[in-house]
Coordinates of C-alpha atoms and ligand atoms in Angstrom, one line a residue:
M1 CA -30.8 -24.1 55.8
E2 CA -33.1 -21.1 57.3
G3 CA -31.6 -19.4 59.8
L4 CA -28.1 -19.7 58.6
H5 CA -27.7 -16.0 57.5
P6 CA -29.1 -13.1 57.2
A7 CA -30.1 -13.0 53.4
P8 CA -29.7 -15.5 51.5
L9 CA -26.1 -15.4 49.8
R10 CA -26.1 -14.4 46.4
E11 CA -23.0 -16.0 43.8
R12 CA -23.0 -12.3 42.8
D13 CA -21.9 -11.4 45.8
V14 CA -19.3 -13.8 46.7
T15 CA -17.7 -13.3 43.1
R16 CA -17.9 -9.5 43.5
H17 CA -16.1 -9.7 47.2
I18 CA -13.4 -11.6 46.3
A19 CA -12.9 -9.0 43.2
R20 CA -13.1 -6.1 44.9
E21 CA -10.7 -7.3 47.9
F22 CA -8.2 -8.5 45.7
Y23 CA -7.9 -5.4 43.8
K24 CA -7.9 -3.6 46.5
E25 CA -5.7 -4.7 48.5
F26 CA -3.2 -5.4 44.6
D27 CA -3.5 -1.6 44.5
Q28 CA -1.6 -1.8 47.5
L29 CA 1.0 -3.8 46.6
I30 CA 2.3 -2.9 43.8
E31 CA 5.0 -0.8 45.6
S32 CA 6.8 -1.8 48.7
D33 CA 9.1 -1.8 51.2
V34 CA 10.5 -4.9 50.6
I35 CA 9.7 -7.8 48.0
V36 CA 10.4 -11.7 49.8
V37 CA 11.0 -14.1 46.7
G38 CA 10.3 -17.6 47.6
G39 CA 7.8 -18.4 50.6
G40 CA 9.9 -21.7 52.3
P41 CA 10.8 -20.6 55.4
S42 CA 13.9 -18.5 55.1
G43 CA 11.3 -16.7 53.3
L44 CA 8.5 -16.8 56.0
V45 CA 10.8 -15.9 58.1
C46 CA 12.3 -12.9 56.4
A47 CA 8.6 -11.5 55.6
S48 CA 7.7 -12.1 59.4
D49 CA 10.5 -10.0 61.1
L50 CA 10.1 -7.2 58.6
A51 CA 6.9 -6.9 58.7
C52 CA 7.3 -7.1 62.7
H53 CA 8.9 -4.0 62.4
G54 CA 6.6 -2.5 60.1
F55 CA 8.0 -2.5 57.1
R56 CA 5.8 -2.8 54.2
T57 CA 6.7 -6.6 52.9
L58 CA 5.7 -8.3 49.6
L59 CA 6.3 -12.0 50.0
L60 CA 5.6 -14.1 46.3
E61 CA 5.6 -17.5 45.6
Q62 CA 5.3 -19.2 42.5
S63 CA 3.4 -21.9 43.7
L64 CA -0.4 -22.4 44.9
A65 CA 1.5 -23.1 48.6
L66 CA 3.5 -21.5 50.4
G67 CA 6.3 -23.6 52.6
G68 CA 8.7 -24.4 49.7
G69 CA 10.5 -27.8 50.8
F70 CA 9.4 -27.2 54.3
W71 CA 6.3 -29.7 54.2
S72 CA 8.8 -33.0 54.2
G73 CA 11.9 -34.0 56.3
G74 CA 13.4 -35.7 52.8
Y75 CA 12.5 -38.3 51.4
L76 CA 8.8 -38.2 51.9
M77 CA 10.0 -39.2 55.5
N78 CA 7.3 -36.5 57.7
K79 CA 10.1 -35.5 60.2
A80 CA 13.0 -32.7 59.8
T81 CA 15.9 -32.1 62.0
V82 CA 16.2 -28.4 63.8
C83 CA 19.3 -27.3 65.7
E84 CA 20.0 -25.0 68.1
P85 CA 19.9 -22.2 68.5
A86 CA 17.0 -22.2 65.5
D87 CA 15.0 -24.4 67.2
D88 CA 13.8 -21.6 69.4
I89 CA 12.0 -19.7 66.4
L90 CA 9.5 -22.7 66.6
K91 CA 9.7 -23.0 70.1
N92 CA 8.4 -18.6 70.6
L93 CA 5.6 -19.7 67.6
G94 CA 3.7 -23.3 69.7
V95 CA 5.9 -25.4 67.0
P96 CA 7.2 -29.0 70.1
C97 CA 10.7 -29.3 69.2
K98 CA 11.5 -32.9 70.9
P99 CA 15.8 -32.9 71.8
I100 CA 17.9 -36.1 70.6
Q101 CA 19.4 -37.0 73.6
E102 CA 23.0 -38.4 71.2
C103 CA 23.2 -35.5 69.6
A104 CA 23.7 -32.5 71.3
G105 CA 22.1 -29.7 70.1
M106 CA 19.3 -31.4 67.5
T107 CA 15.9 -31.4 67.5
I108 CA 13.2 -33.0 65.6
V109 CA 10.2 -31.2 64.3
D110 CA 6.7 -32.0 62.6
P111 CA 7.5 -30.2 59.8
P112 CA 4.0 -29.7 58.4
H113 CA 3.3 -28.0 61.7
A114 CA 6.3 -25.9 61.9
T115 CA 5.5 -25.2 58.2
A116 CA 1.9 -24.3 59.1
R117 CA 2.9 -21.8 61.8
L118 CA 6.0 -20.1 60.2
I119 CA 3.0 -19.8 57.1
A120 CA 0.5 -18.0 60.4
S121 CA 3.5 -16.0 62.2
A122 CA 4.1 -13.9 58.3
Y123 CA 0.4 -12.8 58.0
E124 CA 0.0 -12.1 61.4
A125 CA 3.1 -9.8 61.7
G126 CA 1.5 -7.8 58.7
A127 CA 3.2 -9.4 55.5
K128 CA 1.1 -9.2 51.8
V129 CA 1.2 -12.5 50.5
L130 CA 0.8 -13.1 46.2
N131 CA 0.3 -16.8 45.8
L132 CA 0.5 -17.9 42.1
T133 CA 3.0 -15.1 40.8
K134 CA 6.5 -16.4 39.4
V135 CA 9.3 -14.0 39.4
V136 CA 10.3 -13.8 35.7
D137 CA 12.4 -10.7 35.5
L138 CA 13.8 -8.0 37.3
I139 CA 13.5 -3.7 37.3
L140 CA 17.0 -2.7 37.0
R141 CA 17.7 0.8 36.1
A142 CA 21.4 2.0 33.7
D143 CA 23.1 2.4 36.4
G144 CA 23.2 -0.8 37.9
V145 CA 20.2 0.1 40.2
L146 CA 17.7 -2.6 41.4
E147 CA 13.8 -1.4 42.3
G148 CA 11.2 -4.4 41.9
V149 CA 10.5 -7.9 40.5
V150 CA 8.8 -8.4 37.1
V151 CA 5.9 -10.9 37.8
N152 CA 3.7 -12.8 36.0
N153 CA 0.7 -15.5 37.1
T154 CA 2.3 -19.2 37.4
T155 CA -0.2 -21.0 35.1
A156 CA 0.2 -18.8 32.1
E157 CA 3.8 -18.8 32.7
M158 CA 3.4 -22.8 32.9
A159 CA 1.2 -23.0 30.1
G160 CA 4.2 -21.4 27.5
H161 CA 3.7 -17.6 25.5
D162 CA 3.5 -19.3 22.5
V163 CA -0.2 -20.8 23.8
I164 CA -1.2 -18.0 26.0
H165 CA 1.0 -14.6 25.7
V166 CA -0.2 -12.4 28.4
D167 CA 2.5 -10.0 29.1
P168 CA 4.2 -9.9 32.8
V169 CA 3.1 -6.5 35.2
A170 CA 5.9 -4.8 37.7
L171 CA 6.0 -5.2 41.5
E172 CA 8.2 -1.8 43.2
S173 CA 10.3 -1.8 45.9
K174 CA 13.2 -0.6 47.8
I175 CA 14.8 -4.4 48.3
V176 CA 14.6 -7.5 46.8
V177 CA 15.1 -10.7 49.5
D178 CA 16.1 -13.8 47.1
A179 CA 15.0 -16.8 49.2
T180 CA 14.1 -18.7 46.3
G181 CA 15.8 -22.3 47.1
H182 CA 18.6 -23.9 45.1
D183 CA 17.4 -21.8 42.0
A184 CA 18.3 -18.1 43.6
V185 CA 16.4 -17.4 41.0
I186 CA 16.5 -13.8 41.2
V187 CA 20.7 -13.7 41.7
E188 CA 20.4 -15.7 38.1
L189 CA 18.3 -13.7 36.3
L190 CA 21.0 -10.6 37.7
N191 CA 23.5 -12.5 36.2
K192 CA 21.2 -12.7 32.8
R193 CA 20.8 -9.5 32.6
G194 CA 25.5 -9.4 32.4
V195 CA 25.1 -7.5 35.8
Y196 CA 26.8 -10.4 38.7
Q197 CA 28.8 -13.5 38.2
P198 CA 27.6 -17.1 37.3
V199 CA 25.8 -18.8 39.7
P200 CA 27.8 -21.8 40.9
G201 CA 24.5 -24.3 42.4
N202 CA 24.9 -26.4 45.0
G203 CA 28.0 -28.7 46.0
A204 CA 28.1 -32.4 47.5
M205 CA 26.3 -32.4 51.3
W206 CA 27.9 -31.2 54.4
V207 CA 25.5 -30.5 56.2
A208 CA 27.8 -28.5 59.5
R209 CA 29.9 -27.1 57.0
S210 CA 26.6 -25.8 55.2
E211 CA 24.4 -25.1 58.0
A212 CA 27.1 -22.5 59.5
M213 CA 28.2 -20.9 56.1
V214 CA 24.9 -20.0 54.9
V215 CA 24.1 -18.5 57.9
E216 CA 27.2 -16.5 57.6
N217 CA 27.2 -15.5 54.4
T218 CA 23.2 -14.5 54.6
R219 CA 24.1 -11.0 52.8
E220 CA 23.3 -8.3 50.4
V221 CA 25.0 -9.5 47.3
F222 CA 24.3 -6.6 44.9
P223 CA 22.9 -2.9 45.4
N224 CA 19.5 -3.5 47.3
C225 CA 19.4 -7.5 46.5
F226 CA 19.8 -9.9 49.8
V227 CA 20.3 -14.1 49.3
T228 CA 19.3 -15.5 52.6
G229 CA 18.4 -19.9 52.9
L230 CA 19.5 -22.3 50.4
A231 CA 19.7 -20.4 47.5
V232 CA 22.7 -18.4 49.8
A233 CA 24.7 -21.8 49.0
A234 CA 24.0 -21.5 45.6
V235 CA 25.3 -18.5 44.9
D236 CA 28.2 -19.6 46.7
G237 CA 28.9 -22.7 45.8
S238 CA 28.7 -23.9 49.0
P239 CA 27.6 -27.5 50.5
R240 CA 24.0 -28.3 49.9
M241 CA 22.5 -29.5 53.5
G242 CA 19.4 -32.2 52.9
P243 CA 16.8 -32.3 55.6
A244 CA 18.7 -29.6 58.8
F245 CA 16.4 -26.6 58.8
G246 CA 18.0 -24.9 61.3
S247 CA 20.2 -22.1 59.2
M248 CA 16.9 -21.3 56.8
L249 CA 15.2 -20.6 59.8
L250 CA 18.8 -18.4 60.8
S251 CA 19.4 -17.2 57.9
G252 CA 15.5 -15.8 57.5
R253 CA 15.9 -13.6 60.8
R254 CA 19.6 -13.2 60.0
A255 CA 18.9 -11.1 56.1
A256 CA 15.7 -9.4 58.1
D257 CA 18.0 -8.3 59.9
L258 CA 20.2 -6.9 57.4
V259 CA 17.9 -5.3 55.4
R260 CA 16.3 -3.2 58.6
R261 CA 19.4 -2.0 59.8
K262 CA 19.6 -1.1 55.8
L263 CA 16.8 1.0 55.4
K264 CA 17.0 3.0 58.6
G265 CA 20.4 3.9 57.8
E266 CA 22.9 2.6 60.3
D267 CA 26.2 2.2 59.6
G268 CA 27.9 -0.7 57.8
A269 CA 24.6 -2.2 57.0
G270 CA 24.6 -4.4 54.1
C271 CA 27.3 -3.5 52.4
F272 CA 27.2 -5.9 48.9
S273 CA 30.1 -8.2 48.8
Ligands
48F1 O1 13.1 -24.3 48.1 P1 12.3 -23.5 49.6 O2 12.2 -24.0 50.6 O3 14.3 -22.7 49.1 P2 14.2 -22.4 51.1 O4 14.2 -21.4 52.2 O5 14.7 -23.7 52.1 C1 15.3 -24.2 51.6 C2 15.1 -26.0 51.8 O6 13.7 -26.2 51.9 C3 15.5 -27.2 51.6 C4 16.9 -27.8 52.6 C5 17.6 -27.3 53.5 O7 17.4 -27.8 54.4 O8 17.6 -28.2 51.7 O9 15.3 -27.3 49.9 O10 16.2 -21.2 51.5 O11 12.0 -21.9 48.9 C6 11.8 -21.7 48.2 C7 10.4 -21.0 47.5 O12 10.6 -20.0 46.6 C8 9.8 -20.2 45.1 C9 9.2 -21.7 45.1 O13 8.3 -22.6 44.6 C10 9.2 -22.3 47.1 O14 7.8 -21.9 47.7 N1 10.1 -20.0 43.8 C11 11.4 -20.2 43.2 N2 11.8 -19.2 42.0 C12 10.1 -18.5 42.5 C13 9.9 -18.5 44.0 C14 9.7 -17.9 41.9 N3 10.4 -17.2 39.6 N4 9.1 -17.0 41.7 C15 8.6 -17.0 43.0 N5 8.9 -18.4 43.4

């Protein structure tokens, strides 16, 4: 249609400017203060809080879409539970949280609405995002210091090295946060490299216990490596909790707070255990 654009839109310009912007930004992501691995609810809150405090924060997600397991409330039902006080995190983002009269403190949310707002909030806070980016290894010095992660394009990894052999690349950071859910990928890699004990994985379901334990045990598990969200339960062998998402949000917030205090050199912050 004439008059829609001041100059005719050229295909080469679309390609050129996508490439230019991507590589200009990518150049700045090679070195960050914090890399958060996993864009589920815990990773999104953690990345958003850290970026809000002015830390150079990079969120890595292997899938095309951010959001992890928060798009559905389990069993393909489009409702999820969030208990107090985690509902405040969502309410502050404008997500309706419906109180349930017969269960004090429990609210029901629409997961796609909540997930969309968490994603927007991470971007608005200034977190940078690389999706379709899978962490496959760590930068680990001989003195046991974690200095970043090794990543590859997810589609190249999916094809397998015998089909497409593409070498991964490294991204450096002062802190790595494992927000990879059940798989606790970063801690598993520490174990694979011989510097951390085996990861037991989640125990059987026990919602109340698990929700409390995940938040309480969000911590630095190895120098410069913090765990948040369901990865905490996997690392500790504590119970799974199904579609109860409050502790994911609170754990992401707690991880960001611990990381922030460590980076600021505050006393007692982030002692790994
Ligand atoms: O699983 P996920 O949503 O983790 P979370 O934030 O929340 C758990 C809940 O969704 C739910 C639950 C509790 O209510 O039971 O499961 O702890 O998000 C983890 C994200 O990490 C990504 C993965 O695709 C997902 O989006 N991820 C996993 N491995 C890698 C990765 C990897 N190697 N590289 C990059 N991203």
